[in-house]
Tab-separated table of C-alpha atoms in Angstrom:
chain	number	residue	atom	x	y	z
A	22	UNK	CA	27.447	-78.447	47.880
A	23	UNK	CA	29.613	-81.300	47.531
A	24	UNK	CA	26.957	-83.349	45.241
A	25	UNK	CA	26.928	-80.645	42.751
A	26	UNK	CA	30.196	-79.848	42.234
A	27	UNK	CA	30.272	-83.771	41.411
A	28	UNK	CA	27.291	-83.315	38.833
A	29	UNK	CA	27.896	-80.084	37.524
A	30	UNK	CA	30.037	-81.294	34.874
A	31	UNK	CA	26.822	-83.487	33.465
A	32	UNK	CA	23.939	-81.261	33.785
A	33	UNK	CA	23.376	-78.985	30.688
A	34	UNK	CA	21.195	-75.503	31.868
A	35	UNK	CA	19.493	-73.884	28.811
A	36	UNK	CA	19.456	-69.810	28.632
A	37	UNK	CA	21.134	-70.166	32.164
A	38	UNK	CA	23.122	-66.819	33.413
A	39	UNK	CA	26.659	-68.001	32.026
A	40	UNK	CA	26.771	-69.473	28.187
A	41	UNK	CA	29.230	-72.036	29.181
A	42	UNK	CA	26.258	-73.788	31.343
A	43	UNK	CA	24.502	-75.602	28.252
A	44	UNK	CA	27.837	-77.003	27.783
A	45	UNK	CA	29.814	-79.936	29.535
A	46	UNK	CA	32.390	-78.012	30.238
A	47	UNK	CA	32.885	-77.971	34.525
A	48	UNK	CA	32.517	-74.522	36.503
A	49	UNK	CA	35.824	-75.882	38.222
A	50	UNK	CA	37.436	-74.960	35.048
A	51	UNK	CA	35.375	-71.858	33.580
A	52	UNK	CA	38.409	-69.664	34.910
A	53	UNK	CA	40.315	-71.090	32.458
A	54	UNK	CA	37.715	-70.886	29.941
A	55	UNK	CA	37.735	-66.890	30.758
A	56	UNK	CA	41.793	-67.259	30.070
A	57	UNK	CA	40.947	-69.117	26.495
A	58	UNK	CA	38.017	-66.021	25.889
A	59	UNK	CA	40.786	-63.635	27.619
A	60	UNK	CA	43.437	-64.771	24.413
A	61	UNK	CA	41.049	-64.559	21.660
A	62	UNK	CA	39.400	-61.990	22.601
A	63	UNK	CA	36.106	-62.865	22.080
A	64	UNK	CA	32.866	-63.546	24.448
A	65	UNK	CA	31.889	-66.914	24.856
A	66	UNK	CA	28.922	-66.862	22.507
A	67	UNK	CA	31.268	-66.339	19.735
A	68	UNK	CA	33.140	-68.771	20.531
A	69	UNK	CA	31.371	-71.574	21.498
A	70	UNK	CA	30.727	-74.244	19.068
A	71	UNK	CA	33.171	-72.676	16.164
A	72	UNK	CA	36.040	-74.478	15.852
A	73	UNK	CA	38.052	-72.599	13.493
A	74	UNK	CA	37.904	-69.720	16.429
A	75	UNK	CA	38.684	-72.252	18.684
A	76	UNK	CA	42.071	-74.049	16.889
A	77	UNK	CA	43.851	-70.732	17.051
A	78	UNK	CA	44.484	-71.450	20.509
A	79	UNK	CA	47.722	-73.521	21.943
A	80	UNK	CA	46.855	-75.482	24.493
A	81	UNK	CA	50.346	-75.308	25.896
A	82	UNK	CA	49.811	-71.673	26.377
A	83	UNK	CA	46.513	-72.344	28.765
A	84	UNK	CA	48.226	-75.211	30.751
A	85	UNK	CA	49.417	-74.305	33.883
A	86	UNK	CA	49.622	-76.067	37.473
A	87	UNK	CA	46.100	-76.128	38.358
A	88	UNK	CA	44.712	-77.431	34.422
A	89	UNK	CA	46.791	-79.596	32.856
A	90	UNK	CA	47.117	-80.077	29.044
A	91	UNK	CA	44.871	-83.163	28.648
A	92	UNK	CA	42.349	-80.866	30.521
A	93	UNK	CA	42.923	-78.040	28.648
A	94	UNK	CA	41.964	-79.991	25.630
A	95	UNK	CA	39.139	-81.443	26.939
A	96	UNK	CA	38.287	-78.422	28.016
A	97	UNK	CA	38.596	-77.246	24.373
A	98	UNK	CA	36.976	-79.897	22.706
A	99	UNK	CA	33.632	-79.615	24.555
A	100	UNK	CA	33.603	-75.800	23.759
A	101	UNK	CA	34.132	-77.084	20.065
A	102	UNK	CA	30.900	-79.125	19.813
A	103	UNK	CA	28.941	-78.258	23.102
A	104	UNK	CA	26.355	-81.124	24.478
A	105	UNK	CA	28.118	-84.131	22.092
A	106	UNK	CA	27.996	-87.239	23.970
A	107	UNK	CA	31.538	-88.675	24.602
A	108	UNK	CA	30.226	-92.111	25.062
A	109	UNK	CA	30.966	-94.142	21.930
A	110	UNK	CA	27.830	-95.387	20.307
A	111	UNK	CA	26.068	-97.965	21.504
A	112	UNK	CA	25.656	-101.013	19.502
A	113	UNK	CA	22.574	-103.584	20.137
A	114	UNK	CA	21.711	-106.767	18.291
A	115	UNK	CA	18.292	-106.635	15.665
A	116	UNK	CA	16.865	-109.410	16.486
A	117	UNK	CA	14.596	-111.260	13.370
A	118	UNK	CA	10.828	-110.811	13.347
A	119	UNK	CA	8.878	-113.566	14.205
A	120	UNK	CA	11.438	-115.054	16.371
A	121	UNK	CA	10.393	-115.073	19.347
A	122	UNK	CA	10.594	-118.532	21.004
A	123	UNK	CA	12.975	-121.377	20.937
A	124	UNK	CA	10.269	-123.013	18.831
A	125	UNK	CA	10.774	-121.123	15.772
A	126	UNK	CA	14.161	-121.534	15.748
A	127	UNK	CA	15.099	-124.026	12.469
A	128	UNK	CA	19.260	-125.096	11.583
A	129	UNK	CA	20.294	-122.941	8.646
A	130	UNK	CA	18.732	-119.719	9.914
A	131	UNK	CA	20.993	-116.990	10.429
A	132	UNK	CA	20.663	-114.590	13.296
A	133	UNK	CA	22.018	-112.018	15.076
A	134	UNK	CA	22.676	-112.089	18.911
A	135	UNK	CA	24.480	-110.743	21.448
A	136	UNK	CA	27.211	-112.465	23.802
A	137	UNK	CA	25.705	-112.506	27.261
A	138	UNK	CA	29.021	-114.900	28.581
A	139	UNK	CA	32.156	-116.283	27.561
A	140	UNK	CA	33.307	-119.400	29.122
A	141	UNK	CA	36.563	-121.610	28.070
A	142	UNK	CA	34.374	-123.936	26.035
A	143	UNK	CA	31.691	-121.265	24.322
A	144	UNK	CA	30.073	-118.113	23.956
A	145	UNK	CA	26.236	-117.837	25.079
A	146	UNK	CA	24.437	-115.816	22.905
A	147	UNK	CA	21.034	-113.730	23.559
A	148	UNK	CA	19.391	-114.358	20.250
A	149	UNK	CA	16.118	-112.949	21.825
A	150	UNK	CA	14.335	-116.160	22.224
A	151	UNK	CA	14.399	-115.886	26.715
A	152	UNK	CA	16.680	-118.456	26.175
A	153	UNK	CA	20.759	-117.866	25.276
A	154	UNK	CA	22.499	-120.381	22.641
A	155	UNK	CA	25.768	-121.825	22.693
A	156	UNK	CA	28.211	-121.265	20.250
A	157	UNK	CA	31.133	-123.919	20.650
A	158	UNK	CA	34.553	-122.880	20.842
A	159	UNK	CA	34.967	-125.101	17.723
A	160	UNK	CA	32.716	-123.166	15.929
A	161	UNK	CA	33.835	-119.733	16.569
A	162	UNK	CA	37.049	-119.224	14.181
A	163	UNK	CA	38.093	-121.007	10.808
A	164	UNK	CA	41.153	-121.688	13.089
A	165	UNK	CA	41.871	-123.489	15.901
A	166	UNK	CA	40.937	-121.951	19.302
A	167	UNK	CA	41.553	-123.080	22.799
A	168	UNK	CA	39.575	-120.934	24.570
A	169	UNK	CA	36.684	-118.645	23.256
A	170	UNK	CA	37.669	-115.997	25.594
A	171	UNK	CA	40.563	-115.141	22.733
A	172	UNK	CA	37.889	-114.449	19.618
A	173	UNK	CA	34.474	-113.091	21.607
A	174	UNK	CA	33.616	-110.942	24.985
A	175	UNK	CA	30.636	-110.023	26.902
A	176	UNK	CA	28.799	-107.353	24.597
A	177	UNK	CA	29.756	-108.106	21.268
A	178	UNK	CA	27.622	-108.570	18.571
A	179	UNK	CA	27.386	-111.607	16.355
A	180	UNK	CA	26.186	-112.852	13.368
A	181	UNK	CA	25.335	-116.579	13.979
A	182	UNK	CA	24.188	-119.836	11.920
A	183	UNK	CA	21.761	-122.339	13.587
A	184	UNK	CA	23.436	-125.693	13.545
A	185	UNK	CA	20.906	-127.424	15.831
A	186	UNK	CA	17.832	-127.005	18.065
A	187	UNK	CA	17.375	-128.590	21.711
A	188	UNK	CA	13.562	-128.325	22.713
């Protein structure tokens, strides 16, 4: 079905009937994973996960009209380190123990927060008290910025110094 073929490429199946199915690698393309295994000579489970097998192959030699070279090497890169996550790690603020509350926030601390929104004139920051601080755009670079949108974006992570405290 239609929902699987869309999925397939994200579900991992341990000690399934096919080797390649604990890997990312799509059953769309497993025919040109038999090509690869076809060239080296080799079944899958001696391949899989060994790179040095795996770099004796030129991509250019598995690309035709129906895979591409980008997915060729895609292709080859999952079978080089099967179930990696290609999402680039994840960063998160650590927020400081015992802050909890606007309350205990004092000038001079330093924090880290993350920017929850960027306007012209400041970045908000989620310092983990339920409520965001501002960071004016005058207080964001040693230089002169006109709009904070230029130094900071949704996401980032900042280190930030506690000028002042509105209750």
């Amino acid at each position: 079905p239609k929902t699987f073929e869309q999925a397939a490429g994200f579900l991992r199946i341990r000690g399934g009937d096919n080797p390649l199915d604990v890997s990312g690698v799509h059953p769309e393309t497993y025919p040109l994973v038999e090509k690869a295994l076809g060239l080296l000579k080799r079944p899958a489970q001696e391949v899989i996960g060994r790179s040095e097998v795996l770099r004796t192959l030129k991509p250019e030699l598995l690309a035709d009209e129906r895979f591409g070279l980008i997915t060729v090497k895609d292709v080859l890169a999952e079978l080089e380190k099967p179930g990696r996550d290609p999402r680039p790690d994840f960063k998160v603020a650590r927020f400081n123990d015992g802050i909890e509350d606007v309350k205990d926030l004092q000038p001079g601390m330093l924090l880290e927060g993350t920017v929850s929104n960027v306007a012209q004139f400041g970045a908000f920051v989620d310092l983990g008290v339920h409520q965001d601080g501002l960071i004016h755009v005058s207080q964001l670079s040693n230089k002169f910025v006109n709009d904070a949108r230029e130094v900071v974006k949704t996401g980032d992570i900042v280190k930030v110094k506690v000028l002042e405290v509105d209750l």
